[in-house]
PDB file of C-alpha atoms in Angstrom:
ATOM      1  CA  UNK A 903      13.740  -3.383  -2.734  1.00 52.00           C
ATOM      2  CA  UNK A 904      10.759  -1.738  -4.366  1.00 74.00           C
ATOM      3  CA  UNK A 905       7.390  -1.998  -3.535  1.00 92.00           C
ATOM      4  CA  UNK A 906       4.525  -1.682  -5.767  1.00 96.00           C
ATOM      5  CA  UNK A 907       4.783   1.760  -8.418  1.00 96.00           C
ATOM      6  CA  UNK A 908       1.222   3.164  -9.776  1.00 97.00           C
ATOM      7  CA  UNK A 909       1.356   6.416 -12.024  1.00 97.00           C
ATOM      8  CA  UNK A 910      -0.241   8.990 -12.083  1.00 97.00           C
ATOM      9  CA  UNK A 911      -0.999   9.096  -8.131  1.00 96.00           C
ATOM     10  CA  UNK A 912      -3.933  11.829  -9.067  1.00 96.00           C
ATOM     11  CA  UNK A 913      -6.022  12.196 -12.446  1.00 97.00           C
ATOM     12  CA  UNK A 914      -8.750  14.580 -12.393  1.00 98.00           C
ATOM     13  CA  UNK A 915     -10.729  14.035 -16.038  1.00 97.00           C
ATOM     14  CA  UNK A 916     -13.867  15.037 -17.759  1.00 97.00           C
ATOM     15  CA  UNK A 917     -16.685  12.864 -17.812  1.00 97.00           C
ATOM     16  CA  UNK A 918     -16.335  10.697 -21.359  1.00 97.00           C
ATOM     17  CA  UNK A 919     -13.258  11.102 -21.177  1.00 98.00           C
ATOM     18  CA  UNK A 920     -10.411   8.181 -21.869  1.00 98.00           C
ATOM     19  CA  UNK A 921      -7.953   7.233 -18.617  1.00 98.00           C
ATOM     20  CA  UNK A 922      -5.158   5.198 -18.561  1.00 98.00           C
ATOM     21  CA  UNK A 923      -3.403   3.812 -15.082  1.00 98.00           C
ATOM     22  CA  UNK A 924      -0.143   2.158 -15.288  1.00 98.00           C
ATOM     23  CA  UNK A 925       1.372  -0.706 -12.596  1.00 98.00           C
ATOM     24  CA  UNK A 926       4.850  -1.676 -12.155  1.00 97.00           C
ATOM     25  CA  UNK A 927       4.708  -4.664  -9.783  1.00 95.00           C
ATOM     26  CA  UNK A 928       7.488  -6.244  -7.256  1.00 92.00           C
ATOM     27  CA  UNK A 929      10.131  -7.529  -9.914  1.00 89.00           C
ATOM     28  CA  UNK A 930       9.837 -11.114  -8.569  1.00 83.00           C
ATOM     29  CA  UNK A 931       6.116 -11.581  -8.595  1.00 89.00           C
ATOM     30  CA  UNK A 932       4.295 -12.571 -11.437  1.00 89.00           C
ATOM     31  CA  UNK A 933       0.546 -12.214  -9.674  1.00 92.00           C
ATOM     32  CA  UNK A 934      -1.136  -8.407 -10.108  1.00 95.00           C
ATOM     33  CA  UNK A 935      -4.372  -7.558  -9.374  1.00 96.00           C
ATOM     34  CA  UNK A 936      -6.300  -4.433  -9.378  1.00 97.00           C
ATOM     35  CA  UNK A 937      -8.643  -3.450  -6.511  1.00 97.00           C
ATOM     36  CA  UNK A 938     -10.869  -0.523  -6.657  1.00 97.00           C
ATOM     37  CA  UNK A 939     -11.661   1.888  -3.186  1.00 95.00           C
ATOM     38  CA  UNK A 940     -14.320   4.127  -2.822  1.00 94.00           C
ATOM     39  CA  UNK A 941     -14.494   6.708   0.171  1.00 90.00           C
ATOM     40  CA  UNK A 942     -15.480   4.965   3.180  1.00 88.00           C
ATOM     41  CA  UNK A 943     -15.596   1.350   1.765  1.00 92.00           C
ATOM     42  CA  UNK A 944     -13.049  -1.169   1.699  1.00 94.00           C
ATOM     43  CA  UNK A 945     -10.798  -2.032  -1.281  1.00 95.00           C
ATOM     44  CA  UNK A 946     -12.993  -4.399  -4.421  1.00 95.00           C
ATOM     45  CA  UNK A 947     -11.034  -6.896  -6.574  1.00 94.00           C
ATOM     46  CA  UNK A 948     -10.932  -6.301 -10.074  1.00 95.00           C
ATOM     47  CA  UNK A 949      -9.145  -8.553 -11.729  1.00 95.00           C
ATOM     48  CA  UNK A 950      -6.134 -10.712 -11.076  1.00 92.00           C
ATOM     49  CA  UNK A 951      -3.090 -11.577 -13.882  1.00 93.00           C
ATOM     50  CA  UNK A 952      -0.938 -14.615 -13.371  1.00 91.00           C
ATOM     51  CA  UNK A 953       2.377 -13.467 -15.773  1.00 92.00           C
ATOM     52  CA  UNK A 954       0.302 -11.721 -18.707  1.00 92.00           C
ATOM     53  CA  UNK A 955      -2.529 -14.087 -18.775  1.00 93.00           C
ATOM     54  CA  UNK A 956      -5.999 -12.673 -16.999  1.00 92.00           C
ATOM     55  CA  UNK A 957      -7.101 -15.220 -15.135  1.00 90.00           C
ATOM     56  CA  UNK A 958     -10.561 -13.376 -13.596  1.00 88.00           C
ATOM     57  CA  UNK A 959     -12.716 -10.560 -13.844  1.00 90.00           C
ATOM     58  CA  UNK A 960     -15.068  -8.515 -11.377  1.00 90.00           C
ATOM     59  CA  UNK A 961     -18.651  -8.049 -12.626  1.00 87.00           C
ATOM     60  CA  UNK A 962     -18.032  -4.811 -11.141  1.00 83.00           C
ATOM     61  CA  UNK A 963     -15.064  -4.533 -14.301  1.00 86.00           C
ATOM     62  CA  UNK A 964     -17.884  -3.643 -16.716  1.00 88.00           C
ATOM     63  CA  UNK A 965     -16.853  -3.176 -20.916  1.00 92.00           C
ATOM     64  CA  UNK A 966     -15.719   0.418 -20.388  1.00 96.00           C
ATOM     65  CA  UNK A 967     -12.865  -1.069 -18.207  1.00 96.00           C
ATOM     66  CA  UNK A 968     -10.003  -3.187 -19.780  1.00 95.00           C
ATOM     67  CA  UNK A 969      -6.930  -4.280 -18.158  1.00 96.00           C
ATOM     68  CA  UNK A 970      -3.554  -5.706 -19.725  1.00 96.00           C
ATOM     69  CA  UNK A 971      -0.128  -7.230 -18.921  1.00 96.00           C
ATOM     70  CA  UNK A 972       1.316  -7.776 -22.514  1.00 91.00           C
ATOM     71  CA  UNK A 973       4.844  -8.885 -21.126  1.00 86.00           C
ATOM     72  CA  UNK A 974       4.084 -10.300 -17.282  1.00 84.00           C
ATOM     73  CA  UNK A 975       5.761  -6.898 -16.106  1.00 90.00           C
ATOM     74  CA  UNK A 976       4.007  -4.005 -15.700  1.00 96.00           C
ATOM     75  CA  UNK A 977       0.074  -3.399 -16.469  1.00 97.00           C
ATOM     76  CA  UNK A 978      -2.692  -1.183 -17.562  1.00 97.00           C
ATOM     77  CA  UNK A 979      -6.023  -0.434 -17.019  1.00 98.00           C
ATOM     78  CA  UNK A 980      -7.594   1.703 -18.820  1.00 97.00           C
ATOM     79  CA  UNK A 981     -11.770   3.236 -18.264  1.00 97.00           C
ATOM     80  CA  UNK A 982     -13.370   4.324 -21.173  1.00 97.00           C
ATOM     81  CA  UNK A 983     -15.732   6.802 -20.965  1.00 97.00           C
ATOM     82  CA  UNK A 984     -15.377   7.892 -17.856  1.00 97.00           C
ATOM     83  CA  UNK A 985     -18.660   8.513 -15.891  1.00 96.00           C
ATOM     84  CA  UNK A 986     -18.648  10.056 -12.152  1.00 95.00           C
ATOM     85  CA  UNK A 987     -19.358   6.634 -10.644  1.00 95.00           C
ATOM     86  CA  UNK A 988     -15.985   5.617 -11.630  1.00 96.00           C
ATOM     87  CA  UNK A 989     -14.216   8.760  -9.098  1.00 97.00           C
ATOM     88  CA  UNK A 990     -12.179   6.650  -6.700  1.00 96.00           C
ATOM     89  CA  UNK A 991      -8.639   4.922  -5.858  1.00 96.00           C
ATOM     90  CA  UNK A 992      -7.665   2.571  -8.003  1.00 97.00           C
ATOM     91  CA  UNK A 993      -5.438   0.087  -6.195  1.00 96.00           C
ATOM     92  CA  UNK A 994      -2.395  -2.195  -7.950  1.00 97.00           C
ATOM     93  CA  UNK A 995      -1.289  -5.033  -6.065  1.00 96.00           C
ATOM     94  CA  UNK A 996       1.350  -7.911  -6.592  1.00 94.00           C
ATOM     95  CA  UNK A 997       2.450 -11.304  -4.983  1.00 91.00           C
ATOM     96  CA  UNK A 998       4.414 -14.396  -5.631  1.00 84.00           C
ATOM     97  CA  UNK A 999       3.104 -17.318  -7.227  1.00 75.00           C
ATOM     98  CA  UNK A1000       0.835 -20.117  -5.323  1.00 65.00           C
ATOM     99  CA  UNK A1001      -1.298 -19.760  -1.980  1.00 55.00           C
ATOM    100  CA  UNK A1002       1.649 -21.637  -0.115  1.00 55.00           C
ATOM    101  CA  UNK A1003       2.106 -19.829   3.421  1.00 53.00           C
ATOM    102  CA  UNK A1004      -0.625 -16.923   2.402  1.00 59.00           C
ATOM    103  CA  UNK A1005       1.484 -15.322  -0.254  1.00 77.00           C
ATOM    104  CA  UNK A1006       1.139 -11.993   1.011  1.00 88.00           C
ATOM    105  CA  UNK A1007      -0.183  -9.585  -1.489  1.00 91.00           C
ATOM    106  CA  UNK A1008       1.165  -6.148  -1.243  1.00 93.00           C
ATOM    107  CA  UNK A1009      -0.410  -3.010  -2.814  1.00 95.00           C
ATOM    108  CA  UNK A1010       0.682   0.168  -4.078  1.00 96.00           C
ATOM    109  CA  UNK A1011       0.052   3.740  -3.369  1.00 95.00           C
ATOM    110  CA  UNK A1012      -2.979   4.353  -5.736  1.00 95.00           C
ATOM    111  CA  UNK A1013      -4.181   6.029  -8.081  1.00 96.00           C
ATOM    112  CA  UNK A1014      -6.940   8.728  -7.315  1.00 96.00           C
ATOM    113  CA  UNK A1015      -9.515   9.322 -10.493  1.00 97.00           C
ATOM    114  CA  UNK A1016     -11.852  12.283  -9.721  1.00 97.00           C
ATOM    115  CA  UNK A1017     -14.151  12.955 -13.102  1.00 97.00           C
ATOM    116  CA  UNK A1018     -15.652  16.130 -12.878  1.00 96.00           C
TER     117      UNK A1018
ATOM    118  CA  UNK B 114     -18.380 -16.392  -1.202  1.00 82.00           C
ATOM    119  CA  UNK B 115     -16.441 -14.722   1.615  1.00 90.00           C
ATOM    120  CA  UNK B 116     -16.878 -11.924   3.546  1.00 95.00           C
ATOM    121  CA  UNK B 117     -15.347  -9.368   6.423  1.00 97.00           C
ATOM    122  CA  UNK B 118     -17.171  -7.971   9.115  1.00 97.00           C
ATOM    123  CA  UNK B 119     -15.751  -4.848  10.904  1.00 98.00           C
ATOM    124  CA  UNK B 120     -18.987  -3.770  13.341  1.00 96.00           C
ATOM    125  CA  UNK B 121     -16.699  -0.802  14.441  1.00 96.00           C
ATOM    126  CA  UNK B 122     -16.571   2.198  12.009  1.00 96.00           C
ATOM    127  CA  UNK B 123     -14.078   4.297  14.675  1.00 97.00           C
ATOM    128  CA  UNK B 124     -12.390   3.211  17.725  1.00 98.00           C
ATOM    129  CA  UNK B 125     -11.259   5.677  20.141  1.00 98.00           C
ATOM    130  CA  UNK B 126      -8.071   5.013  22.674  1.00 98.00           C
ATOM    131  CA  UNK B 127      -6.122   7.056  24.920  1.00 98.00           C
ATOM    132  CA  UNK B 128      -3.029   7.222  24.501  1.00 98.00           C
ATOM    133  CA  UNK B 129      -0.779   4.333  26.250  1.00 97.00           C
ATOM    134  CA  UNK B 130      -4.344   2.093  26.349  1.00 98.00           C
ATOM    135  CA  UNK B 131      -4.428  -1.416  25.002  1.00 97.00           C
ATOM    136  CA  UNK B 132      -6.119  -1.081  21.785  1.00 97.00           C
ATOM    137  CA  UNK B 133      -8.644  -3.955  19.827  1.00 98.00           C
ATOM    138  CA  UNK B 134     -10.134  -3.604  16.299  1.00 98.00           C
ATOM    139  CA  UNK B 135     -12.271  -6.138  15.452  1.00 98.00           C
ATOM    140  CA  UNK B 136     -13.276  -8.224  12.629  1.00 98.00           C
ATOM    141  CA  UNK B 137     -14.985 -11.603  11.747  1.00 98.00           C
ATOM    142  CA  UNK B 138     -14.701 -13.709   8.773  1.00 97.00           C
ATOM    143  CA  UNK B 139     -17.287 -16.423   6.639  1.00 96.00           C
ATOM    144  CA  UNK B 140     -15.435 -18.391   4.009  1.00 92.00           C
ATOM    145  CA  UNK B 141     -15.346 -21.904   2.522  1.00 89.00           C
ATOM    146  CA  UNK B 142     -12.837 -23.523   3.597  1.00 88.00           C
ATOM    147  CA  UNK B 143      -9.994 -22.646   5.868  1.00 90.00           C
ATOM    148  CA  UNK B 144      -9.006 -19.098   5.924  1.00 92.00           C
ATOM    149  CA  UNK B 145      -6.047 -17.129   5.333  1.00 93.00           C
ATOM    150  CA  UNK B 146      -6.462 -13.850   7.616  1.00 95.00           C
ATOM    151  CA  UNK B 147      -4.940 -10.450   7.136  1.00 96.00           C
ATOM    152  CA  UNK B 148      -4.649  -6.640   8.505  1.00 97.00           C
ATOM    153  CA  UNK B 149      -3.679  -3.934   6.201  1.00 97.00           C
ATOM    154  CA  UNK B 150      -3.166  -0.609   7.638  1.00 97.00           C
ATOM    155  CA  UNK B 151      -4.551   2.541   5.359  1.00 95.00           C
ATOM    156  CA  UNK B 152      -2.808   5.857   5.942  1.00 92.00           C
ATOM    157  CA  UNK B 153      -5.152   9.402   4.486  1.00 88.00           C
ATOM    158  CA  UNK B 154      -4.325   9.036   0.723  1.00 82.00           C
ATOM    159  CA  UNK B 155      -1.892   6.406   0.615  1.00 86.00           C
ATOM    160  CA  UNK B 156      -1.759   2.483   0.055  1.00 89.00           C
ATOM    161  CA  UNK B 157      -2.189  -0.398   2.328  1.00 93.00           C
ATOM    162  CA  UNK B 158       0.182  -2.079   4.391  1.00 95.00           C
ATOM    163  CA  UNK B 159       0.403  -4.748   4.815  1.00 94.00           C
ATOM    164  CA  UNK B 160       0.618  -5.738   8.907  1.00 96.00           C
ATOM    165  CA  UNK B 161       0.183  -9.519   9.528  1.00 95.00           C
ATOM    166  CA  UNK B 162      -1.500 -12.617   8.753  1.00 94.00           C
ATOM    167  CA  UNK B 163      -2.772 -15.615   9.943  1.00 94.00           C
ATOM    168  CA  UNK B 164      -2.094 -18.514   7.819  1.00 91.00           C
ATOM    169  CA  UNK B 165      -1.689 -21.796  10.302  1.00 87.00           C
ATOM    170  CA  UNK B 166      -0.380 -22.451  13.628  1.00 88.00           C
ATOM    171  CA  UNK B 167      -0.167 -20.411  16.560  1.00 91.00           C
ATOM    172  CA  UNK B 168      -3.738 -18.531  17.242  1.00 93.00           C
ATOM    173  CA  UNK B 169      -1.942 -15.658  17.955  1.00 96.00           C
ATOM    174  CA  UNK B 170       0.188 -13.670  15.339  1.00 96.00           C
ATOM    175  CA  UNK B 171       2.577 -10.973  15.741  1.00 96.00           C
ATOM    176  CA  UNK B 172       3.384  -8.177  12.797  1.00 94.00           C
ATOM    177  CA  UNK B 173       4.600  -4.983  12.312  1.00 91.00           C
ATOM    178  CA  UNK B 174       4.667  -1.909  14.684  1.00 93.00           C
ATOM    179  CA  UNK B 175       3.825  -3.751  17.638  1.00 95.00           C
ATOM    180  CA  UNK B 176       0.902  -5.444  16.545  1.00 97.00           C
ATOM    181  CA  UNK B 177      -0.648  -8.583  17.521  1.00 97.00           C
ATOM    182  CA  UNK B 178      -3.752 -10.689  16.355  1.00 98.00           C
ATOM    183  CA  UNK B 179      -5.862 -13.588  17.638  1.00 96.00           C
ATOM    184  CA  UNK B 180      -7.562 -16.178  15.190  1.00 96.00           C
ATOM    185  CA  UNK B 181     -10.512 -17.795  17.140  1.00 96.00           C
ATOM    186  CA  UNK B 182     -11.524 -20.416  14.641  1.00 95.00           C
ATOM    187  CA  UNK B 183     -14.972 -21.067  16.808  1.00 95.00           C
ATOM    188  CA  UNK B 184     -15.698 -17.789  16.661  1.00 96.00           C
ATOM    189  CA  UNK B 185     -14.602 -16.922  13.113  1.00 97.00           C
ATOM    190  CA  UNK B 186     -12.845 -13.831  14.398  1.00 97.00           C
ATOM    191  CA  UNK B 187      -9.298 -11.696  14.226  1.00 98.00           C
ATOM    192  CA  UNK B 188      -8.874  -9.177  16.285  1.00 98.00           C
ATOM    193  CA  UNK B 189      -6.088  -7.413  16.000  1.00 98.00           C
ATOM    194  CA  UNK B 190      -4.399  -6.283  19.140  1.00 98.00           C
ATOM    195  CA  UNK B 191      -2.173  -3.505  20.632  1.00 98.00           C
ATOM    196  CA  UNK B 192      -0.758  -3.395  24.354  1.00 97.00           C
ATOM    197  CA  UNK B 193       0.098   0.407  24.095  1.00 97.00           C
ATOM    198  CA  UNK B 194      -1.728   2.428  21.708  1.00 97.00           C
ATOM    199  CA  UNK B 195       0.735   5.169  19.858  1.00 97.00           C
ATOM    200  CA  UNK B 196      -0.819   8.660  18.543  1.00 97.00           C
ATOM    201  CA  UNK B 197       1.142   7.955  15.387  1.00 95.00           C
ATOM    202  CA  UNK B 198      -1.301   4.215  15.227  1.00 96.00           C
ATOM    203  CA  UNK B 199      -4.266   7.096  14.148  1.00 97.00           C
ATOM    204  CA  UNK B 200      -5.784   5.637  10.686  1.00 97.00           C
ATOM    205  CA  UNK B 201      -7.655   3.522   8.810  1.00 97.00           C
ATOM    206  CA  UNK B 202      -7.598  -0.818   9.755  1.00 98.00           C
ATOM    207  CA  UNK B 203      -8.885  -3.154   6.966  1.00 98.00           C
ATOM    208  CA  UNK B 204      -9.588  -6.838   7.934  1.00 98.00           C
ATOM    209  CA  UNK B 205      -9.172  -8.993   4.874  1.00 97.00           C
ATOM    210  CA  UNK B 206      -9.746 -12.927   4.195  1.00 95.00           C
ATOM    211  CA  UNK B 207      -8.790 -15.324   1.094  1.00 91.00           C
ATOM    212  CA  UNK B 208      -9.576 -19.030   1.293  1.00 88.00           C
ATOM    213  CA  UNK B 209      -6.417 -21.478   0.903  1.00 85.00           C
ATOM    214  CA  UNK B 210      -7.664 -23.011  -2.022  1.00 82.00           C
ATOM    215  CA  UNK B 211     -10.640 -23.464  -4.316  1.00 81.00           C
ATOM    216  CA  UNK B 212     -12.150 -20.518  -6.097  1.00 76.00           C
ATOM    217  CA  UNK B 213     -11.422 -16.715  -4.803  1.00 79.00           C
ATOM    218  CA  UNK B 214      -8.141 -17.888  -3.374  1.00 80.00           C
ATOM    219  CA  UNK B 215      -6.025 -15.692  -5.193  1.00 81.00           C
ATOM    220  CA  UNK B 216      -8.449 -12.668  -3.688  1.00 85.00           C
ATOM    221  CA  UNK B 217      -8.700 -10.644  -0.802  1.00 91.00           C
ATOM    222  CA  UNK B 218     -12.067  -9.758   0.123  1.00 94.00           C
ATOM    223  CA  UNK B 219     -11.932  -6.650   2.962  1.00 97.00           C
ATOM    224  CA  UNK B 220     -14.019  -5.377   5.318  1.00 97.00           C
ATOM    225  CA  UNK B 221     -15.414  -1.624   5.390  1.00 96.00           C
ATOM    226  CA  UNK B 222     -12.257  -0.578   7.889  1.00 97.00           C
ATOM    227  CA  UNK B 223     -12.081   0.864  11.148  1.00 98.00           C
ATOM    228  CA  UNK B 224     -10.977   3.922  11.970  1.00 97.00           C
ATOM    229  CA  UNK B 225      -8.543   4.274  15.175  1.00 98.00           C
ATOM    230  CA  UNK B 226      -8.266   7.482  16.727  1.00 97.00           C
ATOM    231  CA  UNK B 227      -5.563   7.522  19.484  1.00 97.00           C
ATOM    232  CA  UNK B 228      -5.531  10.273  22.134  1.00 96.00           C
ATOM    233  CA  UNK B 229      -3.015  12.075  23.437  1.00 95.00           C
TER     234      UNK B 229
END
């Protein structure tokens, strides 16, 4: 069984610069989300897919930011741009469909953006 | 809107020492409690949850949590604290239904340093 894959674990990019973080969830759930962690804070939601539809958006997801699941698999987000205020771990998640019994929802291993 | 409190930034334990973390909770509605466990530059883990029933939750490693409802609280528990428990706790809450329950909100963490 395999848990949640993120790639690349590390980016270091230049500020305006384009980045591009990829998500393969659990293969049975069709809920992702994307959760953002700065040092010494707790993970922020991002957004949330149900299958390939995006069903909500953080105001902290501002236009530079755009996140996709074109086939319910695997998803994107990509920052455009890229300004020092967006250095941090970017966090995929995944769970089953429903809120019945909690659905747990269990995260990757991150993605660390540094722009320099 | 719901939020986590964790008034602890660091815990310290000796070794062998019952350990607490703890953590309270606002949300509307009833609440669906969890601990995540953050190891330095990894992922969460997920640990346990409180969904319904029993105040009193057991998860992984050894761990144990207690839902006071009056108090709004989870603290999450340890009889013997391990050196290898060292790292980062995150409280998190979702409602079970209505808006925001398909999102974890966390708290800032705790950090648990065990002693040997």
């Amino acid at each position: 069984d395999t848990g949640v894959s993120q790639d690349p674990r590390h980016k270091i990019t230049k500020r305006g610069q384009n980045v591009t973080f990829r998500c393969d969830p659990i293969s049975e759930h069709n809920r992702l989300y994307w959760y953002r962690q700065t040092l010494g804070q707790g993970p922020e939601f991002l957004t949330y897919f149900q299958n390939e539809a995006q069903l909500e958006k953080s105001r902290l997801l501002s236009d530079r930011f755009s996140a996709e699941r074109p086939k319910g698999s695997f998803s994107t987000l990509e920052i455009q741009r890229t300004e020092q205020g967006d250095s941090a771990m970017y966090l995929c998640a995944s769970s089953p469909a429903g809120t019945k019994n909690g659905n747990t929802i269990y995260f990757g291993e991150g993605s660390w953006l540094t722009v320099v | 809107a719901q939020s986590v409190a964790q008034p602890e930034d660091q815990v310290n334990v000796a070794e062998g020492n019952p350990l607490t973390v703890k953590c309270t909770y606002s949300v509307s509605g009833n609440p669906y409690l969890f601990w995540y466990v953050q190891y330095p530059n990894r992922g969460l883990q997920f640990l346990l949850k409180y969904i319904t029933g029993d105040n009193l939750v057991k998860g992984s490693y050894g761990f144990e949590a207690e839902f006071n409802k009056s108090q709004t609280s989870f603290h999450l528990k340890k009889p013997s604290a391990l050196v290898s428990d060292s790292a980062l706790y995150f409280c998190a809450v979702r409602p079970d239904s209505g808006a925001g329950s398909y999102q974890l909100t966390f708290g800032k963490g705790t950090k648990l340093s065990v002693i040997p």
